[in-house]
Amino acid sequence: MQSGAENTPPKRRKRKPKFGDTRRLFASLREHLASGTASLADIARLVTEGLQADASVIYIARPGEILELAAVQGLNISAVGHTRLRAGEGIVGMVAASGDILNLADVQNHPRYVYRAEIGEEEMASMLAVPVKRAGRTLGVIGVMSREARAYTPVEVEALATVSMLLAELLVKAGATDIHEEGFSDTLPRRFAGHVLAAGIARGKILPYGAQAPIAKLLTDDPEAESARLDDAVEAVNKGLDKLFSANMPAGPTSRDVLEAYRMVTQSAGWLTQIRDAINDGLTAETAVDKVARALRDRMRRIADPYLRERLADIEDMVGRLMVALGGMAPKPERADGLLLLVRRLGPADLLDWHARGIAGVAIEEASASGHAAILARALGLPALQVDRGAVDTAQEGDPAILDAEGATLILRPEPAVVEVYERAVESRNQRAAALAAYRDVPAVTKDGTEFQLMLNVGLAMELDQLERTGADGIGLYRTEIAALASGGIPDVAGQAAEYGRVLDRANGKRVQFRTLDLGADKLLPGEASAGEENPAMGWRSLRVALDRPSILRRQLRALLLGAQGRKLSVMFPMVATVEEFRAARDLLEAEAARIRPAPEELEAGTMLEVPALLFQLPGLLAEADFISVGTNDLMQFLFAADRGTPELAERYDTLSAPVLELLEKLVTVCQEAGVSLSLCGEAAGRPLDALAFAALGITCLSMSGNAILPVKAVLVEADLNTLRPVLRELRRAGAAGGSIREPLAAWAREHNLAI
Ligand code: PEP
Ligand code: MG
């Protein structure tokens, strides 16, 4: 207490029991709100009475990160409209800046307490202050105070948190504060680690997506009806979850354990009871769910234990699903120029959509480097990061941020000094890009004289300028499904033929390997639901669909032949698992080719090698295929039974480990013997160190995204494979079976000044 308080001992009051207070408080709030005349002063009075406090304050955010006293109860009313605090100043400013609730039994002795004589709060010993937040932004602070030095009970804290939520909705509805103009966010910087999906650095404001729509009705006088709505929503969510689990969880005891754990946590944690209690207190189902969700997010932010965080995340996930079932999601904004998109999950079609709306970068909580969203981001040159869970919940719309998709960090609300450092980093990155540009016209030949072909992986006409920009030798993987994903459907034959013709025009004689449509799993056309398979990546997708329903494939093959207009045409089939499948696809190609004039001067049919079973059918396959391209993205996922879209598995299995190196080495030998050309077009080809190892194994054609061509070339032209091969052999011999040689190989490369 300050000096005045020492002379005036707090008056002790006998407190009435608390039971039922919350319900009464909400009932009177509802009456006032229903009358349409509720003022901030009414709310201040009602919370003071409802929580049996002696005073209360409501501060509202004003432009310039200022909080202005907007209503009081039990204090000097003349301070209203006059008392102002900066964000971070005093207890109220601290609550606004941190977004945390403060429950202080001895508020005046708190080191951050700021005395403002005009308010007349000298007699108040304790304070409970809660931020008023909406859509992640702090719009103000509401606080209750008591003369008695006491900590408020959890029930009271909950009640004030609920009132703050109602207040936020009211403020927004009444236009008392425009959340975009006047609300301000937690101001403390936050960092989220992650994995790089597509390299680059972007600065901009955060656009979180996936947030719930505004709640239309906050309070209810019919808790039964609201409980019934909740029951329906819970049922819908449970059904959805059953489907989700059966579609995405591989069978087996471990996955069942995970499912059980999820179910146990989501049903035993009492959160559903909390929601029901809130409904009985007079909140609508969505307000009640929102209230519990907020409490969970606040708890999550404080918990360091990863296991517990995961469990809370499970519940939060469940609560999020309930919100969706009750209210739906907000539509995408028309434009998102320069914004940094922050999402939990993102499919490739959505990524394209957002890219078209102008985002400068994207951070995704659940993604991995070989997922299609990541591949697309690399192809588009869009900095992309997989970030740790919690970023979506912490970030607020409009937060300034740095998306560092080099150092694998998302920095929210960076300090000015950090911004400066990044500005310098961007500059040096530009310098490095300029240095790399010098390699554009240098032949891709290693010091020992081995020639390499460095090709591009592309999927959109707008990416074709990369051929010139990078000096690539051609297109090793043209993903035809990307244009279909981008345009929201498969164009007719003429439309496809025009596109393929343009690609060959732009390639101007350089080799192009067109891969036929590889749709399904995570590459779904807009509006196309997944088939609900247990394992869609291994399901009825890609060439499997094409062979069962050949009309789409035939049309595409016709379009390719028409687009070629007599030029050389190379067609590659995805997801081939047997020689028979390859033969069936090639037969369709030949049947179409027999009907189309002018015939291509040369027609090649090749296959992706993504399914491990093909490795055991090589003699038959090599007798029929004109070329093979190893798709390490899918091959790795099937080889190690590790879903390519699961971030937790992203670094568990390595392309530079014994099984993969051995497999590739043998493949090189048999392809050489059969005289069939071999390339590698998975994402690993674009990682300089991996490319170096593949080169040493004898793979001389690598296909990668545009931004990888020059870094890979820069390493290859400085490397001597005759020196590297014995080193690689020795590392493989010394390495534990299944172990990775990445680290020692990287050390060797650094010693030899290779910029890996
Ligand atoms: C692969 O699987 O490695 C590949 C290149 O194909 P995609 O990434 O399109 O599945
Ligand atoms: Mg693939």
Coordinates of C-alpha atoms and ligand atoms in Angstrom, one line a residue, residues 370 372 375 477 479 481 515 518 523 541-542 574-575 608-610 630-635 637-638 644 681-682, ligand 2:
S370 CA 8.1 -32.7 -48.9
H372 CA 2.8 -30.4 -51.7
I375 CA 6.8 -27.9 -53.0
L477 CA 9.3 -32.7 -63.9
R479 CA 3.6 -31.4 -62.7
E481 CA -1.9 -31.3 -62.0
R515 CA 4.2 -36.0 -65.9
D518 CA -1.0 -36.9 -60.2
K523 CA -3.8 -32.7 -54.3
R541 CA -5.1 -41.8 -56.7
S542 CA -2.9 -40.7 -59.5
P574 CA 3.3 -41.1 -61.7
M575 CA 2.7 -43.7 -58.9
M608 CA 8.5 -42.0 -61.8
L609 CA 10.0 -44.4 -59.3
E610 CA 8.1 -43.7 -56.2
V630 CA 13.2 -41.2 -58.9
G631 CA 10.6 -39.3 -56.8
T632 CA 12.3 -39.3 -53.5
N633 CA 9.3 -37.5 -51.8
D634 CA 7.0 -40.4 -52.3
L635 CA 9.7 -43.1 -52.4
Q637 CA 7.4 -42.0 -47.5
F638 CA 6.7 -45.5 -48.8
R644 CA 5.5 -37.0 -46.0
C681 CA 13.4 -35.3 -59.2
G682 CA 12.3 -35.4 -55.5
Ligands
MG2 MG 5.3 -38.2 -56.0

